[in-house]
C-alpha positions as YAML, in Angstrom:
chain: A
units: angstrom
residues:
- id: 1
  name: UNK
  ca: [0.00, 0.00, 0.00]
- id: 2
  name: UNK
  ca: [1.44, 3.38, -1.02]
- id: 3
  name: UNK
  ca: [2.29, 5.92, 1.65]
- id: 4
  name: UNK
  ca: [-0.32, 8.67, 1.80]
- id: 5
  name: UNK
  ca: [1.19, 11.43, 3.96]
- id: 6
  name: UNK
  ca: [4.00, 13.97, 3.64]
- id: 7
  name: UNK
  ca: [6.64, 12.17, 5.70]
- id: 8
  name: UNK
  ca: [9.46, 9.67, 5.21]
- id: 9
  name: UNK
  ca: [9.93, 8.67, 1.56]
- id: 10
  name: UNK
  ca: [7.41, 11.16, 0.15]
- id: 11
  name: UNK
  ca: [8.99, 14.07, 2.03]
- id: 12
  name: UNK
  ca: [12.42, 12.92, 0.88]
- id: 13
  name: UNK
  ca: [11.24, 13.02, -2.74]
- id: 14
  name: UNK
  ca: [9.81, 16.53, -2.21]
- id: 15
  name: UNK
  ca: [13.26, 17.69, -0.98]
- id: 16
  name: UNK
  ca: [15.09, 15.69, -3.66]
- id: 17
  name: UNK
  ca: [17.01, 13.63, -1.09]
- id: 18
  name: UNK
  ca: [19.04, 10.72, -2.41]
- id: 19
  name: UNK
  ca: [17.99, 8.38, 0.42]
- id: 20
  name: UNK
  ca: [14.73, 7.93, 2.33]
- id: 21
  name: UNK
  ca: [14.97, 10.03, 5.51]
- id: 22
  name: UNK
  ca: [14.25, 8.42, 8.90]
- id: 23
  name: UNK
  ca: [10.73, 8.81, 10.29]
- id: 24
  name: UNK
  ca: [8.78, 7.85, 13.41]
- id: 25
  name: UNK
  ca: [5.01, 7.29, 13.08]
- id: 26
  name: UNK
  ca: [2.11, 7.08, 15.49]
- id: 27
  name: UNK
  ca: [-1.64, 6.68, 14.97]
- id: 28
  name: UNK
  ca: [-4.75, 8.02, 16.65]
- id: 29
  name: UNK
  ca: [-7.64, 5.80, 17.74]
- id: 30
  name: UNK
  ca: [-9.13, 6.22, 14.25]
- id: 31
  name: UNK
  ca: [-5.78, 5.32, 12.69]
- id: 32
  name: UNK
  ca: [-4.95, 8.81, 11.40]
- id: 33
  name: UNK
  ca: [-1.17, 8.98, 11.04]
- id: 34
  name: UNK
  ca: [1.14, 11.55, 12.62]
- id: 35
  name: UNK
  ca: [4.86, 11.44, 11.91]
- id: 36
  name: UNK
  ca: [8.20, 13.15, 12.43]
- id: 37
  name: UNK
  ca: [10.91, 13.03, 9.75]
- id: 38
  name: UNK
  ca: [14.50, 14.27, 9.91]
- id: 39
  name: UNK
  ca: [15.75, 15.70, 6.61]
- id: 40
  name: UNK
  ca: [19.31, 16.70, 5.80]
- id: 41
  name: UNK
  ca: [21.40, 17.33, 2.69]
- id: 42
  name: UNK
  ca: [24.86, 18.86, 2.98]
- id: 43
  name: UNK
  ca: [25.38, 18.92, -0.79]
- id: 44
  name: UNK
  ca: [22.00, 19.38, -2.50]
- id: 45
  name: UNK
  ca: [21.47, 19.59, -6.24]
- id: 46
  name: UNK
  ca: [20.28, 23.19, -6.80]
- id: 47
  name: UNK
  ca: [16.71, 23.65, -7.96]
- id: 48
  name: UNK
  ca: [13.11, 24.18, -6.88]
- id: 49
  name: UNK
  ca: [11.79, 21.59, -4.45]
- id: 50
  name: UNK
  ca: [9.16, 19.13, -5.60]
- id: 51
  name: UNK
  ca: [5.44, 19.63, -5.11]
- id: 52
  name: UNK
  ca: [3.53, 17.69, -2.47]
- id: 53
  name: UNK
  ca: [0.05, 16.40, -3.21]
- id: 54
  name: UNK
  ca: [-2.46, 18.92, -1.91]
- id: 55
  name: UNK
  ca: [-4.15, 17.58, 1.22]
- id: 56
  name: UNK
  ca: [-5.89, 18.89, 4.32]
- id: 57
  name: UNK
  ca: [-2.80, 18.59, 6.49]
- id: 58
  name: UNK
  ca: [0.01, 20.65, 8.00]
- id: 59
  name: UNK
  ca: [3.78, 20.40, 8.27]
- id: 60
  name: UNK
  ca: [5.45, 21.91, 11.32]
- id: 61
  name: UNK
  ca: [9.15, 22.36, 10.63]
- id: 62
  name: UNK
  ca: [11.92, 22.89, 13.19]
- id: 63
  name: UNK
  ca: [14.99, 24.28, 11.44]
- id: 64
  name: UNK
  ca: [18.27, 22.78, 12.67]
- id: 65
  name: UNK
  ca: [20.55, 24.73, 10.29]
- id: 66
  name: UNK
  ca: [20.62, 28.39, 9.18]
- id: 67
  name: UNK
  ca: [19.29, 28.85, 5.65]
- id: 68
  name: UNK
  ca: [19.96, 32.44, 4.50]
- id: 69
  name: UNK
  ca: [18.11, 34.12, 1.66]
- id: 70
  name: UNK
  ca: [15.54, 31.34, 1.22]
- id: 71
  name: UNK
  ca: [13.28, 31.75, -1.83]
- id: 72
  name: UNK
  ca: [9.75, 30.84, -0.70]
- id: 73
  name: UNK
  ca: [6.98, 29.70, -3.08]
- id: 74
  name: UNK
  ca: [3.29, 29.08, -2.57]
- id: 75
  name: UNK
  ca: [0.57, 28.22, -5.07]
- id: 76
  name: UNK
  ca: [3.12, 28.05, -7.90]
- id: 77
  name: UNK
  ca: [4.48, 31.59, -7.33]
- id: 78
  name: UNK
  ca: [7.61, 32.98, -5.66]
- id: 79
  name: UNK
  ca: [6.31, 35.21, -2.87]
- id: 80
  name: UNK
  ca: [9.45, 36.32, -1.02]
- id: 81
  name: UNK
  ca: [12.99, 35.69, 0.09]
- id: 82
  name: UNK
  ca: [13.70, 35.35, 3.78]
- id: 83
  name: UNK
  ca: [16.58, 34.32, 6.08]
- id: 84
  name: UNK
  ca: [15.63, 31.11, 7.93]
- id: 85
  name: UNK
  ca: [17.46, 30.84, 11.27]
- id: 86
  name: UNK
  ca: [18.33, 27.62, 13.07]
- id: 87
  name: UNK
  ca: [16.01, 26.91, 16.01]
- id: 88
  name: UNK
  ca: [12.95, 28.56, 14.46]
- id: 89
  name: UNK
  ca: [9.62, 26.81, 13.83]
- id: 90
  name: UNK
  ca: [7.59, 27.27, 10.63]
- id: 91
  name: UNK
  ca: [4.10, 26.01, 9.78]
- id: 92
  name: UNK
  ca: [3.01, 24.99, 6.28]
- id: 93
  name: UNK
  ca: [-0.52, 24.35, 4.99]
- id: 94
  name: UNK
  ca: [-0.31, 21.55, 2.43]
- id: 95
  name: UNK
  ca: [-3.43, 22.82, 0.64]
- id: 96
  name: UNK
  ca: [-1.35, 25.81, -0.53]
- id: 97
  name: UNK
  ca: [1.50, 23.89, -2.25]
- id: 98
  name: UNK
  ca: [4.42, 25.28, -0.17]
- id: 99
  name: UNK
  ca: [7.82, 25.03, -1.95]
- id: 100
  name: UNK
  ca: [11.24, 26.65, -1.81]
- id: 101
  name: UNK
  ca: [14.45, 26.81, -3.83]
- id: 102
  name: UNK
  ca: [17.04, 24.32, -2.58]
- id: 103
  name: UNK
  ca: [20.51, 25.77, -3.20]
- id: 104
  name: UNK
  ca: [22.27, 25.45, 0.18]
- id: 105
  name: UNK
  ca: [22.84, 22.73, 2.80]
- id: 106
  name: UNK
  ca: [19.74, 22.18, 4.95]
- id: 107
  name: UNK
  ca: [18.80, 20.22, 8.08]
- id: 108
  name: UNK
  ca: [15.27, 20.17, 9.52]
- id: 109
  name: UNK
  ca: [12.69, 18.17, 11.42]
- id: 110
  name: UNK
  ca: [9.22, 17.97, 9.88]
- id: 111
  name: UNK
  ca: [6.14, 17.01, 11.92]
- id: 112
  name: UNK
  ca: [3.27, 15.79, 9.75]
- id: 113
  name: UNK
  ca: [-0.15, 16.62, 11.21]
- id: 114
  name: UNK
  ca: [-3.21, 15.79, 9.06]
- id: 115
  name: UNK
  ca: [-6.41, 17.58, 9.99]
- id: 116
  name: UNK
  ca: [-8.11, 14.23, 10.62]
- id: 117
  name: UNK
  ca: [-5.59, 13.59, 13.41]
- id: 118
  name: UNK
  ca: [-6.13, 17.08, 14.87]
- id: 119
  name: UNK
  ca: [-9.90, 16.57, 14.75]
- id: 120
  name: UNK
  ca: [-9.52, 13.18, 16.39]
- id: 121
  name: UNK
  ca: [-7.37, 14.75, 19.10]
- id: 122
  name: UNK
  ca: [-9.94, 17.52, 19.72]
- id: 123
  name: UNK
  ca: [-12.76, 14.98, 20.05]
- id: 124
  name: UNK
  ca: [-10.74, 12.77, 22.38]
- id: 125
  name: UNK
  ca: [-9.92, 15.69, 24.69]
- id: 126
  name: UNK
  ca: [-13.36, 17.28, 24.55]
- id: 127
  name: UNK
  ca: [-11.99, 20.41, 22.83]
- id: 128
  name: UNK
  ca: [-13.76, 22.45, 20.15]
- id: 129
  name: UNK
  ca: [-13.06, 21.58, 16.52]
- id: 130
  name: UNK
  ca: [-9.68, 22.77, 15.24]
- id: 131
  name: UNK
  ca: [-9.73, 25.90, 13.06]
- id: 132
  name: UNK
  ca: [-6.99, 27.02, 10.67]
- id: 133
  name: UNK
  ca: [-3.43, 26.96, 11.98]
- id: 134
  name: UNK
  ca: [-1.25, 30.07, 11.72]
- id: 135
  name: UNK
  ca: [0.62, 29.20, 8.51]
- id: 136
  name: UNK
  ca: [1.82, 32.63, 7.35]
- id: 137
  name: UNK
  ca: [4.56, 32.01, 4.79]
- id: 138
  name: UNK
  ca: [7.99, 33.18, 5.94]
- id: 139
  name: UNK
  ca: [6.87, 33.71, 9.56]
- id: 140
  name: UNK
  ca: [9.07, 31.87, 12.02]
- id: 141
  name: UNK
  ca: [8.26, 31.20, 15.68]
- id: 142
  name: UNK
  ca: [10.59, 30.99, 18.66]
- id: 143
  name: UNK
  ca: [9.03, 27.86, 20.17]
- id: 144
  name: UNK
  ca: [10.94, 26.27, 23.05]
- id: 145
  name: UNK
  ca: [8.42, 23.42, 23.41]
- id: 146
  name: UNK
  ca: [8.91, 22.26, 19.83]
- id: 147
  name: UNK
  ca: [12.69, 22.53, 20.19]
- id: 148
  name: UNK
  ca: [12.53, 20.35, 23.32]
- id: 149
  name: UNK
  ca: [10.20, 17.74, 21.78]
- id: 150
  name: UNK
  ca: [12.28, 17.79, 18.60]
- id: 151
  name: UNK
  ca: [15.51, 17.10, 20.51]
- id: 152
  name: UNK
  ca: [13.94, 14.10, 22.27]
- id: 153
  name: UNK
  ca: [12.48, 12.68, 19.06]
- id: 154
  name: UNK
  ca: [15.81, 13.11, 17.25]
- id: 155
  name: UNK
  ca: [17.30, 10.73, 19.82]
- id: 156
  name: UNK
  ca: [14.61, 8.24, 18.83]
- id: 157
  name: UNK
  ca: [15.28, 8.77, 15.13]
- id: 158
  name: UNK
  ca: [18.98, 8.10, 15.65]
- id: 159
  name: UNK
  ca: [18.40, 5.00, 17.80]
- id: 160
  name: UNK
  ca: [15.25, 3.37, 16.37]
- id: 161
  name: UNK
  ca: [16.04, -0.04, 17.90]
- id: 162
  name: UNK
  ca: [16.04, 1.53, 21.36]
- id: 163
  name: UNK
  ca: [12.91, 3.65, 20.89]
- id: 164
  name: UNK
  ca: [9.63, 2.14, 22.04]
- id: 165
  name: UNK
  ca: [6.23, 2.95, 20.59]
- id: 166
  name: UNK
  ca: [4.93, 4.30, 23.91]
- id: 167
  name: UNK
  ca: [7.57, 7.04, 23.83]
- id: 168
  name: UNK
  ca: [6.75, 7.98, 20.23]
- id: 169
  name: UNK
  ca: [3.01, 8.04, 21.01]
- id: 170
  name: UNK
  ca: [3.51, 10.21, 24.10]
- id: 171
  name: UNK
  ca: [5.81, 12.76, 22.44]
- id: 172
  name: UNK
  ca: [3.67, 13.14, 19.30]
- id: 173
  name: UNK
  ca: [0.54, 13.49, 21.43]
- id: 174
  name: UNK
  ca: [2.27, 16.23, 23.45]
- id: 175
  name: UNK
  ca: [3.37, 18.01, 20.28]
- id: 176
  name: UNK
  ca: [-0.13, 17.81, 18.76]
- id: 177
  name: UNK
  ca: [-1.65, 19.28, 21.92]
- id: 178
  name: UNK
  ca: [0.89, 22.10, 21.93]
- id: 179
  name: UNK
  ca: [0.44, 22.98, 18.24]
- id: 180
  name: UNK
  ca: [-3.36, 23.02, 18.40]
- id: 181
  name: UNK
  ca: [-3.39, 25.19, 21.53]
- id: 182
  name: UNK
  ca: [-0.64, 27.56, 20.36]
- id: 183
  name: UNK
  ca: [-1.25, 28.01, 16.64]
- id: 184
  name: UNK
  ca: [-4.99, 27.46, 16.21]
- id: 185
  name: UNK
  ca: [-6.63, 30.77, 15.34]
- id: 186
  name: UNK
  ca: [-9.65, 29.97, 17.55]
- id: 187
  name: UNK
  ca: [-9.40, 30.77, 21.24]
- id: 188
  name: UNK
  ca: [-10.53, 27.66, 23.07]
- id: 189
  name: UNK
  ca: [-11.78, 27.85, 26.65]
- id: 190
  name: UNK
  ca: [-9.76, 25.81, 29.10]
- id: 191
  name: UNK
  ca: [-11.88, 23.07, 30.58]
- id: 192
  name: UNK
  ca: [-11.43, 21.44, 33.97]
- id: 193
  name: UNK
  ca: [-8.75, 18.77, 34.28]
- id: 194
  name: UNK
  ca: [-10.29, 15.32, 34.54]
- id: 195
  name: UNK
  ca: [-9.17, 12.95, 37.26]
- id: 196
  name: UNK
  ca: [-7.18, 9.75, 37.17]
- id: 197
  name: UNK
  ca: [-8.16, 6.24, 36.17]
- id: 198
  name: UNK
  ca: [-10.31, 3.92, 38.25]
- id: 199
  name: UNK
  ca: [-8.43, 1.28, 40.27]
- id: 200
  name: UNK
  ca: [-9.37, -1.51, 37.86]
- id: 201
  name: UNK
  ca: [-8.22, 0.59, 34.91]
- id: 202
  name: UNK
  ca: [-4.85, 1.30, 36.52]
- id: 203
  name: UNK
  ca: [-4.38, -2.40, 37.32]
- id: 204
  name: UNK
  ca: [-5.30, -3.42, 33.79]
- id: 205
  name: UNK
  ca: [-3.10, -0.75, 32.20]
- id: 206
  name: UNK
  ca: [-0.11, -1.73, 34.33]
- id: 207
  name: UNK
  ca: [-0.65, -5.40, 33.50]
- id: 208
  name: UNK
  ca: [-0.65, -4.56, 29.79]
- id: 209
  name: UNK
  ca: [2.49, -2.47, 30.09]
- id: 210
  name: UNK
  ca: [4.33, -5.12, 32.12]
- id: 211
  name: UNK
  ca: [3.34, -7.83, 29.64]
- id: 212
  name: UNK
  ca: [5.66, -6.27, 27.06]
- id: 213
  name: UNK
  ca: [8.66, -4.59, 28.69]
- id: 214
  name: UNK
  ca: [10.06, -3.76, 25.25]
- id: 215
  name: UNK
  ca: [7.33, -1.09, 24.91]
- id: 216
  name: UNK
  ca: [6.09, -2.24, 21.50]
- id: 217
  name: UNK
  ca: [2.49, -1.96, 22.69]
- id: 218
  name: UNK
  ca: [0.98, 1.43, 21.82]
- id: 219
  name: UNK
  ca: [-1.11, 3.90, 23.83]
- id: 220
  name: UNK
  ca: [-3.87, 3.29, 21.30]
- id: 221
  name: UNK
  ca: [-3.95, -0.45, 22.10]
- id: 222
  name: UNK
  ca: [-4.08, 0.10, 25.86]
- id: 223
  name: UNK
  ca: [-6.66, 2.90, 25.73]
- id: 224
  name: UNK
  ca: [-8.89, 0.85, 23.41]
- id: 225
  name: UNK
  ca: [-9.29, -1.79, 26.15]
- id: 226
  name: UNK
  ca: [-10.17, 0.76, 28.82]
- id: 227
  name: UNK
  ca: [-12.60, 2.95, 26.82]
- id: 228
  name: UNK
  ca: [-11.03, 6.40, 27.42]
- id: 229
  name: UNK
  ca: [-9.42, 8.20, 24.51]
- id: 230
  name: UNK
  ca: [-5.65, 8.10, 24.00]
- id: 231
  name: UNK
  ca: [-5.31, 11.67, 25.23]
- id: 232
  name: UNK
  ca: [-7.48, 11.07, 28.30]
- id: 233
  name: UNK
  ca: [-5.70, 7.82, 29.11]
- id: 234
  name: UNK
  ca: [-2.25, 9.41, 28.94]
- id: 235
  name: UNK
  ca: [-3.27, 12.30, 31.23]
- id: 236
  name: UNK
  ca: [-5.26, 10.12, 33.64]
- id: 237
  name: UNK
  ca: [-2.46, 7.54, 33.90]
- id: 238
  name: UNK
  ca: [-0.03, 10.31, 34.83]
- id: 239
  name: UNK
  ca: [-2.43, 11.67, 37.46]
- id: 240
  name: UNK
  ca: [-2.85, 8.19, 38.93]
- id: 241
  name: UNK
  ca: [0.80, 7.08, 38.92]
- id: 242
  name: UNK
  ca: [2.77, 10.32, 38.83]
- id: 243
  name: UNK
  ca: [4.45, 9.28, 35.57]
- id: 244
  name: UNK
  ca: [3.52, 9.14, 31.88]
- id: 245
  name: UNK
  ca: [3.22, 5.54, 30.59]
- id: 246
  name: UNK
  ca: [6.63, 5.36, 28.87]
- id: 247
  name: UNK
  ca: [8.45, 6.59, 32.00]
- id: 248
  name: UNK
  ca: [6.46, 4.23, 34.24]
- id: 249
  name: UNK
  ca: [7.49, 1.37, 31.95]
- id: 250
  name: UNK
  ca: [11.13, 2.46, 32.17]
- id: 251
  name: UNK
  ca: [10.97, 2.22, 35.97]
- id: 252
  name: UNK
  ca: [9.56, -1.31, 35.66]
- id: 253
  name: UNK
  ca: [12.40, -2.27, 33.31]
- id: 254
  name: UNK
  ca: [14.98, -1.07, 35.80]
- id: 255
  name: UNK
  ca: [13.18, -2.85, 38.66]
- id: 256
  name: UNK
  ca: [13.19, -6.13, 36.72]
- id: 257
  name: UNK
  ca: [16.83, -5.67, 35.74]
- id: 258
  name: UNK
  ca: [17.86, -5.14, 39.37]
- id: 259
  name: UNK
  ca: [16.00, -8.29, 40.39]
- id: 260
  name: UNK
  ca: [17.67, -10.29, 37.62]
- id: 261
  name: UNK
  ca: [21.14, -9.05, 38.58]
- id: 262
  name: UNK
  ca: [20.83, -11.06, 41.79]
- id: 263
  name: UNK
  ca: [21.19, -14.18, 39.61]
- id: 264
  name: UNK
  ca: [24.96, -14.48, 39.21]
- id: 265
  name: UNK
  ca: [24.72, -16.88, 36.26]
- id: 266
  name: UNK
  ca: [22.95, -14.31, 34.07]
- id: 267
  name: UNK
  ca: [25.11, -12.02, 31.94]
- id: 268
  name: UNK
  ca: [24.33, -8.32, 31.61]
- id: 269
  name: UNK
  ca: [23.47, -8.94, 27.97]
- id: 270
  name: UNK
  ca: [20.87, -11.56, 28.93]
- id: 271
  name: UNK
  ca: [19.48, -9.28, 31.64]
- id: 272
  name: UNK
  ca: [19.21, -6.37, 29.19]
- id: 273
  name: UNK
  ca: [17.09, -8.38, 26.74]
- id: 274
  name: UNK
  ca: [14.95, -9.94, 29.50]
- id: 275
  name: UNK
  ca: [14.19, -6.49, 30.96]
- id: 276
  name: UNK
  ca: [13.04, -5.08, 27.61]
- id: 277
  name: UNK
  ca: [16.14, -3.15, 26.52]
- id: 278
  name: UNK
  ca: [17.35, -3.32, 22.92]
- id: 279
  name: UNK
  ca: [20.82, -4.54, 23.88]
- id: 280
  name: UNK
  ca: [23.46, -4.31, 26.63]
- id: 281
  name: UNK
  ca: [24.68, -0.90, 25.43]
- id: 282
  name: UNK
  ca: [21.14, 0.51, 25.63]
- id: 283
  name: UNK
  ca: [20.70, -1.01, 29.11]
- id: 284
  name: UNK
  ca: [24.02, 0.37, 30.36]
- id: 285
  name: UNK
  ca: [23.34, 3.87, 29.07]
- id: 286
  name: UNK
  ca: [19.83, 4.12, 30.56]
- id: 287
  name: UNK
  ca: [20.74, 2.44, 33.87]
- id: 288
  name: UNK
  ca: [23.79, 4.69, 34.34]
- id: 289
  name: UNK
  ca: [21.77, 7.83, 33.57]
- id: 290
  name: UNK
  ca: [18.97, 6.98, 36.02]
- id: 291
  name: UNK
  ca: [20.84, 5.17, 38.83]
- id: 292
  name: UNK
  ca: [24.12, 7.07, 38.62]
- id: 293
  name: UNK
  ca: [26.44, 4.05, 38.20]
- id: 294
  name: UNK
  ca: [26.82, 1.36, 35.57]
- id: 295
  name: UNK
  ca: [24.93, -1.96, 35.96]
- id: 296
  name: UNK
  ca: [28.24, -3.80, 36.49]
- id: 297
  name: UNK
  ca: [29.30, -1.42, 39.27]
- id: 298
  name: UNK
  ca: [25.86, -1.56, 40.89]
- id: 299
  name: UNK
  ca: [25.88, -5.36, 40.79]
- id: 300
  name: UNK
  ca: [29.36, -5.60, 42.32]
- id: 301
  name: UNK
  ca: [28.40, -3.24, 45.14]
- id: 302
  name: UNK
  ca: [25.05, -4.88, 45.91]
- id: 303
  name: UNK
  ca: [26.13, -8.51, 45.70]
- id: 304
  name: UNK
  ca: [29.80, -8.56, 46.66]
- id: 305
  name: UNK
  ca: [30.64, -11.33, 49.18]
- id: 306
  name: UNK
  ca: [30.57, -10.23, 52.82]
- id: 307
  name: UNK
  ca: [33.97, -10.10, 54.53]
- id: 308
  name: UNK
  ca: [34.55, -12.89, 57.01]
- id: 309
  name: UNK
  ca: [35.33, -11.78, 60.55]
- id: 310
  name: UNK
  ca: [38.75, -12.76, 61.92]
...
């Protein structure tokens, strides 16, 4: 089945990249796709970018490299030239055929947000229907939230084997919420924050999470069993446990790993896989960052033989 949205391979073709750029994808309860793609070309072939199929969707772009004197096109016409600074966020409406002249090295993150996904998000959270996003051509935004989310997702793009679906779901949900509340032209009233999950829901959710420590299960799959929307489930789970689902799962991984390290016949590589990590290197990096020492050092300290008294 051909890819439908402006991400991954299709976005790479639009930017005339030689290779398919890396992308992370998540889906709403109604299976609308949201995605983030990292695009980079240090030696582009000069020329006008391709043209994306017109669709009711938006691209939110975080620029990671300065792009001076950028020639911006829309609707088949060159409208302006503008310096594009690193760290700025730009929004594009794909109904307007946004394009630009590629004649310098570029490096950007693109978040693909179809209107169907934004509508789904609004319905799940009880918000009013999404209006038009602020997609003024050439207008950049100093958006610290998108820079932060982008930095975290770039880690996932660079280490796909170590990135679980729960993390991708959570970060894209957070970005969608931020974009709709920050760049929607309609002022939405802020409703009351709903409470946490019922005890049976928490127990069931935790059972589902613990059944797959690798994190391949998605928020959509868990929420579908418990009836609340993905957005409601993620917020309510955090209210009930103090942690978002992907961080709660990480704590369970570390707990299991510590229990397994008591078994002296198990190697750290075996423990890493059993506790849901991609490999020993992934396990060592995460354990060291959270606990403060490497798994080997922690194991030696916790289970070293007691000294015999003289």
